[in-house]
Short mmCIF file of C-alpha atoms in Angstrom, two decimals:
data_model
loop_
_atom_site.label_atom_id
_atom_site.label_comp_id
_atom_site.label_asym_id
_atom_site.label_seq_id
_atom_site.Cartn_x
_atom_site.Cartn_y
_atom_site.Cartn_z
CA MET W 1 20.07 13.75 -2.14
CA LEU W 2 17.22 15.16 -0.37
CA HIS W 3 17.10 12.98 3.31
CA ASP W 4 14.41 14.22 5.93
CA VAL W 5 16.11 14.69 9.70
CA LEU W 6 17.07 11.31 10.38
CA GLY W 7 19.09 10.41 7.02
CA ARG W 8 15.96 8.64 5.12
CA PRO W 9 16.84 9.13 2.22
CA LEU W 10 13.46 10.35 -0.28
CA ARG W 11 12.61 7.55 -3.23
CA ASP W 12 9.92 5.77 -3.06
CA LEU W 13 5.67 7.74 -3.79
CA ARG W 14 2.51 6.71 -3.13
CA LEU W 15 0.15 8.98 -5.54
CA SER W 16 -3.34 8.43 -4.77
CA VAL W 17 -5.75 8.52 -7.32
CA THR W 18 -9.82 8.36 -5.62
CA ASP W 19 -10.72 7.99 -1.89
CA ARG W 20 -13.61 5.15 -2.73
CA CYS W 21 -12.66 1.43 -2.99
CA ASN W 22 -15.94 -1.13 -4.08
CA LEU W 23 -14.57 -2.57 -0.93
CA ARG W 24 -15.62 -2.56 3.26
CA CYS W 25 -12.58 -4.13 4.30
CA THR W 26 -12.96 -3.86 8.66
CA TYR W 27 -9.16 -2.97 8.65
CA CYS W 28 -9.38 -0.02 6.32
CA MET W 29 -12.98 1.40 5.13
CA PRO W 30 -15.60 -0.49 7.31
CA ALA W 31 -19.05 -0.60 6.21
CA ASP W 32 -20.18 0.98 9.43
CA VAL W 33 -18.50 4.05 8.84
CA PHE W 34 -17.71 4.20 5.17
CA GLY W 35 -21.59 3.94 3.94
CA PRO W 36 -24.37 5.22 1.96
CA GLY W 37 -24.41 8.23 3.14
CA TYR W 38 -20.72 8.50 3.03
CA ALA W 39 -19.38 11.44 1.93
CA PHE W 40 -16.43 10.40 -0.75
CA LEU W 41 -14.48 13.33 -2.26
CA PRO W 42 -16.15 15.38 -4.85
CA ARG W 43 -14.11 14.58 -8.73
CA ALA W 44 -12.99 18.06 -8.28
CA GLU W 45 -10.86 18.04 -5.66
CA LEU W 46 -9.69 15.12 -6.54
CA LEU W 47 -6.14 15.61 -8.79
CA THR W 48 -5.77 16.51 -12.28
CA PHE W 49 -4.29 13.42 -14.50
CA GLU W 50 -2.30 16.83 -15.61
CA GLU W 51 -1.33 17.59 -11.42
CA LEU W 52 -0.67 13.92 -11.03
CA GLU W 53 2.48 14.13 -13.89
CA ARG W 54 3.22 17.43 -13.05
CA LEU W 55 3.69 16.92 -8.73
CA SER W 56 5.19 13.71 -9.61
CA ARG W 57 7.89 14.81 -12.01
CA LEU W 58 8.97 17.28 -9.71
CA PHE W 59 9.02 14.93 -6.96
CA VAL W 60 10.96 12.76 -9.30
CA GLY W 61 14.09 14.77 -9.48
CA LEU W 62 13.94 15.42 -5.63
CA GLY W 63 15.21 12.16 -5.77
CA VAL W 64 12.32 10.05 -5.90
CA GLN W 65 12.86 5.69 -8.48
CA LYS W 66 9.74 4.62 -7.39
CA LEU W 67 6.03 5.66 -7.50
CA ARG W 68 2.71 3.36 -6.49
CA LEU W 69 -0.74 4.17 -7.49
CA THR W 70 -3.15 3.69 -4.72
CA GLY W 71 -6.66 4.20 -3.19
CA GLY W 72 -9.74 3.16 -1.49
CA GLU W 73 -9.06 1.27 -5.30
CA PRO W 74 -7.34 2.59 -7.74
CA THR W 75 -9.04 0.89 -10.38
CA LEU W 76 -12.00 2.99 -9.61
CA ARG W 77 -10.58 5.73 -10.92
CA ARG W 78 -11.36 6.86 -14.69
CA ASP W 79 -9.59 5.68 -17.77
CA LEU W 80 -6.71 5.03 -15.11
CA PRO W 81 -4.92 3.78 -17.70
CA GLU W 82 -4.35 6.77 -19.74
CA LEU W 83 -2.64 8.18 -16.70
CA VAL W 84 -0.53 5.56 -15.83
CA GLY W 85 1.02 6.10 -19.52
CA ARG W 86 2.07 9.86 -18.21
CA LEU W 87 3.40 8.39 -15.11
CA SER W 88 5.67 5.53 -18.03
CA ARG W 89 6.75 8.27 -19.41
CA ILE W 90 8.40 10.61 -16.46
CA ASP W 91 12.83 10.30 -17.80
CA GLY W 92 13.73 9.01 -13.98
CA VAL W 93 10.75 6.59 -12.80
CA GLN W 94 12.99 3.16 -11.67
CA ASP W 95 9.03 1.56 -11.69
CA LEU W 96 5.69 2.20 -11.09
CA ALA W 97 3.59 -0.18 -9.51
CA MET W 98 -0.53 0.08 -8.10
CA THR W 99 -1.87 -1.66 -5.38
CA THR W 100 -5.85 -2.74 -6.07
CA ASN W 101 -8.04 -5.53 -4.63
CA GLY W 102 -8.04 -7.50 -8.29
CA LEU W 103 -11.63 -7.23 -8.91
CA LEU W 104 -11.58 -5.49 -12.08
CA LEU W 105 -8.22 -6.71 -13.43
CA PRO W 106 -10.21 -9.05 -15.62
CA THR W 107 -10.51 -5.86 -17.51
CA LEU W 108 -8.27 -3.54 -16.79
CA ALA W 109 -5.06 -5.45 -16.69
CA PRO W 110 -4.12 -5.69 -20.89
CA ALA W 111 -4.53 -2.06 -20.59
CA LEU W 112 -2.28 -0.99 -17.63
CA LYS W 113 0.17 -3.29 -18.86
CA ALA W 114 0.63 -1.30 -22.30
CA ALA W 115 0.44 1.97 -20.76
CA GLY W 116 3.22 1.88 -18.90
CA LEU W 117 2.58 -0.80 -15.33
CA ARG W 118 5.16 -2.77 -14.70
CA ARG W 119 3.75 -4.62 -10.81
CA VAL W 120 0.72 -4.66 -9.05
CA THR W 121 0.31 -5.64 -4.96
CA VAL W 122 -3.43 -7.81 -4.12
CA SER W 123 -4.61 -8.61 -1.31
CA LEU W 124 -6.38 -11.40 0.13
CA ASP W 125 -7.06 -12.28 3.44
CA SER W 126 -8.72 -15.36 3.27
CA LEU W 127 -9.17 -18.42 0.85
CA ASN W 128 -12.06 -19.22 2.97
CA PRO W 129 -15.27 -17.31 1.32
CA GLU W 130 -17.24 -17.08 4.36
CA VAL W 131 -13.94 -15.41 6.49
CA PHE W 132 -12.90 -13.20 3.14
CA GLY W 133 -16.51 -12.21 3.20
CA ARG W 134 -16.41 -10.68 6.49
CA MET W 135 -13.27 -9.00 6.21
CA ASN W 136 -14.03 -7.15 3.34
CA GLY W 137 -17.49 -5.81 4.53
CA LEU W 138 -19.48 -7.34 1.11
CA GLY W 139 -19.30 -11.30 0.91
CA THR W 140 -17.29 -10.61 -1.99
CA HIS W 141 -15.42 -14.40 -2.65
CA PRO W 142 -12.01 -15.22 -3.22
CA GLU W 143 -12.27 -16.45 -6.07
CA ARG W 144 -13.36 -12.70 -7.98
CA VAL W 145 -9.28 -11.95 -6.42
CA LEU W 146 -8.15 -14.89 -7.60
CA GLU W 147 -9.09 -14.06 -11.31
CA GLY W 148 -8.08 -10.95 -10.68
CA ILE W 149 -4.44 -11.74 -10.07
CA HIS W 150 -4.71 -14.56 -13.05
CA ALA W 151 -6.01 -11.57 -15.17
CA ALA W 152 -2.73 -9.56 -14.00
CA LEU W 153 0.07 -12.56 -14.48
CA GLN W 154 -1.32 -13.50 -18.24
CA ALA W 155 -0.59 -9.92 -19.01
CA GLY W 156 2.65 -10.32 -18.32
CA LEU W 157 2.47 -7.62 -15.40
CA GLY W 158 4.36 -8.67 -11.51
CA VAL W 159 2.58 -10.13 -8.46
CA LYS W 160 2.74 -9.61 -5.31
CA ILE W 161 -0.27 -11.24 -2.76
CA ASN W 162 -0.80 -9.21 -0.01
CA THR W 163 -2.64 -10.71 3.53
CA VAL W 164 -3.71 -8.95 6.51
CA VAL W 165 -2.57 -11.48 9.77
CA GLN W 166 -5.42 -10.57 12.68
CA ARG W 167 -5.74 -13.03 15.97
CA GLY W 168 -8.90 -15.06 15.60
CA VAL W 169 -10.85 -13.52 12.35
CA ASN W 170 -7.88 -15.16 9.86
CA ASP W 171 -4.68 -16.37 11.31
CA ALA W 172 -6.05 -19.80 10.79
CA GLY W 173 -5.54 -20.28 7.37
CA LEU W 174 -2.65 -18.97 7.20
CA ARG W 175 -0.96 -22.38 5.59
CA ASP W 176 -3.45 -22.61 3.99
CA LEU W 177 -3.24 -19.39 1.68
CA TRP W 178 0.30 -19.82 1.65
CA THR W 179 0.73 -23.46 0.54
CA THR W 180 -2.60 -22.97 -1.78
CA LEU W 181 -0.97 -19.35 -4.27
CA ARG W 182 2.57 -19.24 -3.35
CA GLU W 183 3.56 -21.29 -6.98
CA LEU W 184 0.89 -17.97 -8.37
CA ALA W 185 2.75 -15.50 -6.82
CA PRO W 186 4.85 -14.17 -3.63
CA VAL W 187 3.35 -13.67 -0.97
CA ARG W 188 3.75 -11.16 2.23
CA PHE W 189 1.46 -11.34 5.13
CA ILE W 190 1.06 -8.06 7.37
CA GLU W 191 1.03 -8.02 11.02
CA PHE W 192 -2.58 -6.07 11.62
CA MET W 193 -1.61 -2.14 11.99
CA ASP W 194 -3.92 1.08 13.59
CA VAL W 195 -4.26 3.06 10.47
CA GLY W 196 -7.07 5.35 10.31
CA ASN W 197 -9.47 5.76 13.52
CA HIS W 198 -12.28 2.79 12.30
CA ASN W 199 -11.03 -0.09 12.76
CA GLY W 200 -11.48 -1.32 16.25
CA TRP W 201 -7.07 -1.80 16.34
CA ASN W 202 -5.89 -3.82 20.01
CA LEU W 203 -2.48 -6.25 20.19
CA ASP W 204 -4.52 -8.98 21.07
CA GLU W 205 -5.64 -9.16 17.70
CA VAL W 206 -1.73 -8.92 16.53
CA VAL W 207 -0.40 -11.94 15.62
CA PRO W 208 3.69 -11.22 15.19
CA SER W 209 4.94 -11.92 11.78
CA ARG W 210 7.72 -15.30 13.50
CA GLU W 211 4.73 -16.18 15.19
CA VAL W 212 3.10 -16.56 10.96
CA LEU W 213 6.84 -18.19 10.55
CA ALA W 214 6.41 -20.27 12.49
CA ARG W 215 3.22 -20.91 11.10
CA LEU W 216 4.16 -21.69 8.00
CA GLY W 217 7.22 -24.09 7.97
CA ASN W 218 4.28 -25.45 10.46
CA GLY W 219 7.14 -27.91 11.32
CA ASP W 220 9.21 -29.67 8.75
CA GLU W 221 9.31 -27.27 6.03
CA ALA W 222 12.27 -25.13 6.40
CA LEU W 223 11.79 -21.21 4.88
CA GLN W 224 15.54 -19.53 4.75
CA PRO W 225 15.70 -15.95 4.52
CA VAL W 226 17.21 -13.68 1.81
CA ASN W 227 18.91 -10.37 2.01
CA ALA W 228 17.18 -6.74 1.49
CA ALA W 229 17.58 -6.25 -2.65
CA TYR W 230 17.68 -2.10 -1.36
CA ARG W 231 17.33 -0.22 1.47
CA GLY W 232 14.34 -0.22 2.98
CA GLU W 233 12.67 -2.67 1.87
CA VAL W 234 9.67 -4.00 4.40
CA ALA W 235 8.79 -6.97 3.39
CA ALA W 236 11.14 -9.42 5.89
CA ARG W 237 12.24 -12.03 2.97
CA TYR W 238 11.80 -15.95 2.49
CA ARG W 239 12.18 -19.39 0.81
CA ASP W 240 11.65 -22.81 0.45
CA ALA W 241 13.29 -25.16 -1.33
CA GLN W 242 11.14 -24.68 -4.48
CA GLY W 243 12.64 -21.33 -4.22
CA ARG W 244 8.85 -20.22 -3.61
CA GLU W 245 9.01 -16.78 -1.55
CA VAL W 246 6.89 -15.17 0.81
CA GLY W 247 7.29 -11.73 2.60
CA LEU W 248 6.68 -10.50 6.31
CA ILE W 249 5.89 -6.89 7.20
CA SER W 250 6.10 -6.93 10.75
CA SER W 251 5.66 -3.44 10.93
CA VAL W 252 3.84 -3.45 15.28
CA THR W 253 6.36 -6.46 16.47
CA ALA W 254 9.71 -4.93 14.16
CA PRO W 255 9.02 -1.71 13.65
CA PHE W 256 11.06 -0.16 10.07
CA CYS W 257 10.45 3.43 10.56
CA GLY W 258 13.78 3.60 10.50
CA ASP W 259 14.19 2.55 6.39
CA CYS W 260 11.50 4.77 5.70
CA THR W 261 11.55 6.18 1.91
CA ARG W 262 7.63 6.85 1.54
CA ALA W 263 6.11 10.30 0.60
CA ARG W 264 2.50 9.94 -0.01
CA LEU W 265 0.29 12.20 -2.22
CA SER W 266 -3.29 12.00 -1.11
CA ALA W 267 -6.31 11.50 -4.01
CA ALA W 268 -6.63 15.54 -2.68
CA GLY W 269 -3.32 16.67 -3.21
CA VAL W 270 -2.00 16.99 0.01
CA LEU W 271 1.86 14.83 1.39
CA TYR W 272 1.28 13.27 3.58
CA THR W 273 5.14 12.20 5.44
CA CYS W 274 3.78 8.85 7.46
CA LEU W 275 1.42 6.43 7.05
CA PHE W 276 -0.28 7.08 10.10
CA ALA W 277 0.51 10.58 10.31
CA GLY W 278 -2.61 12.44 11.70
CA SER W 279 -2.09 16.25 9.23
CA GLY W 280 0.05 17.22 6.00
CA THR W 281 0.71 19.55 4.15
CA ASP W 282 -1.66 21.02 0.48
CA LEU W 283 0.44 20.95 -2.60
CA ARG W 284 -2.79 21.36 -4.71
CA ALA W 285 -3.59 24.83 -2.65
CA PRO W 286 -0.55 26.53 -4.16
CA LEU W 287 -0.79 24.28 -7.50
CA ARG W 288 -4.15 25.17 -8.61
CA ALA W 289 -2.92 29.16 -7.64
CA GLY W 290 -0.46 29.15 -10.17
CA ALA W 291 2.89 28.10 -8.28
CA SER W 292 5.75 27.27 -10.87
CA ASP W 293 7.08 24.25 -10.14
CA ASP W 294 11.22 25.71 -8.21
CA LEU W 295 8.44 26.91 -5.19
CA LEU W 296 6.47 23.52 -5.39
CA ARG W 297 9.84 21.30 -5.61
CA GLU W 298 10.96 24.00 -2.34
CA GLN W 299 7.59 23.48 -0.20
CA ILE W 300 8.57 19.46 -1.27
CA ALA W 301 12.22 19.84 -0.72
CA GLY W 302 10.70 21.86 3.11
CA VAL W 303 8.40 19.95 3.75
CA TRP W 304 10.85 16.10 3.58
CA ALA W 305 14.13 17.95 5.11
CA ALA W 306 12.03 18.05 8.01
CA ARG W 307 10.48 15.17 8.23
CA ARG W 308 10.65 13.15 11.53
CA ASP W 309 8.18 10.72 11.89
CA ARG W 310 8.75 7.58 13.89
CA TYR W 311 5.37 6.46 14.66
CA SER W 312 5.66 2.73 14.82
CA GLU W 313 8.15 3.14 16.31
CA GLU W 314 6.80 5.19 19.44
CA ARG W 315 3.76 2.88 18.88
CA GLY W 316 6.67 0.63 20.11
CA GLU W 317 7.40 1.93 22.98
CA ALA W 318 3.75 2.92 24.47
CA GLY W 319 2.70 -0.08 23.86
CA ARG W 320 -0.11 0.92 22.14
CA ALA W 321 -1.66 3.28 19.20
CA ALA W 322 0.65 6.53 19.66
CA SER W 323 -2.25 8.76 17.84
CA PRO W 324 -5.76 10.18 18.66
CA VAL W 325 -6.34 11.35 15.01
CA LYS W 326 -4.25 9.59 11.75
CA VAL W 327 -5.13 10.30 8.14
CA GLU W 328 -7.60 7.63 6.73
CA MET W 329 -5.92 5.21 4.88
CA SER W 330 -8.17 5.42 2.14
CA HIS W 331 -7.39 8.73 1.46
CA ILE W 332 -3.60 7.95 1.05
CA GLY W 333 -3.81 4.05 0.47
CA GLY W 334 -1.00 0.74 2.02
#
């Protein structure tokens, strides 16, 4: 079993398949930066499906059990069900999931399920059309995301809903969102993080998870904690009296770096060992130069064995963002 310097095993791999997105969420790809003139990656620089499959097999051979497709917005990648089919046939993959904004799920969900996708995590930050429109940067209505959630459920996919919480932006509607959506799927509230370099992160805009939990309970409804299902589970989970689940991801106020088992591969083939990393290891160059599986496997193992990232803990110790330059979230997903 492969471990890093701090004893954390390699168990999860997040595969970015594109750096493009059809929204401009303010905390990820603000429109004033990622506008019409922004230079996204040319198609030739993206890893091909064959390359993604090959690297995934190597990671699985080193201990990875879970694969998650991310972006940008992964559903923008042409012929995505073909990639899902390739990955689902890798021996040793126990879970294959995708993070998405849900807008294209009404069209794609049945094909993705048939190809072997098991679960989707759908981002929805508010049910208020005005608030959600501001947060997604393009005025997109929340009903379009809800259509995607229903399509995923109808196709037989497992669904979770992610909500990024910002004080003074969408925090007034948290209980309404929870009570409206909890019959559909587990909802997870995420503390606003300093991902990328352009979201204007400020600690004052972070709503601590303990405050979110108090708002959801509203003083008249007990939410009971649920034991973690596995090491590295990022959400602290709670259930109400009817068994409906909510998760709290407290990466600012209660960092979980000590149990992080995730590696991230950008759409251009760069391996990152932290969501907040400033640099990574290029695997595309040796891959396309004809490197053997043994050589690539040795390189991947060496990167993980030397890993000592604990950015969120360091941020907490400093009381502010701990790194001036980080990889863009659109390159490696959430």
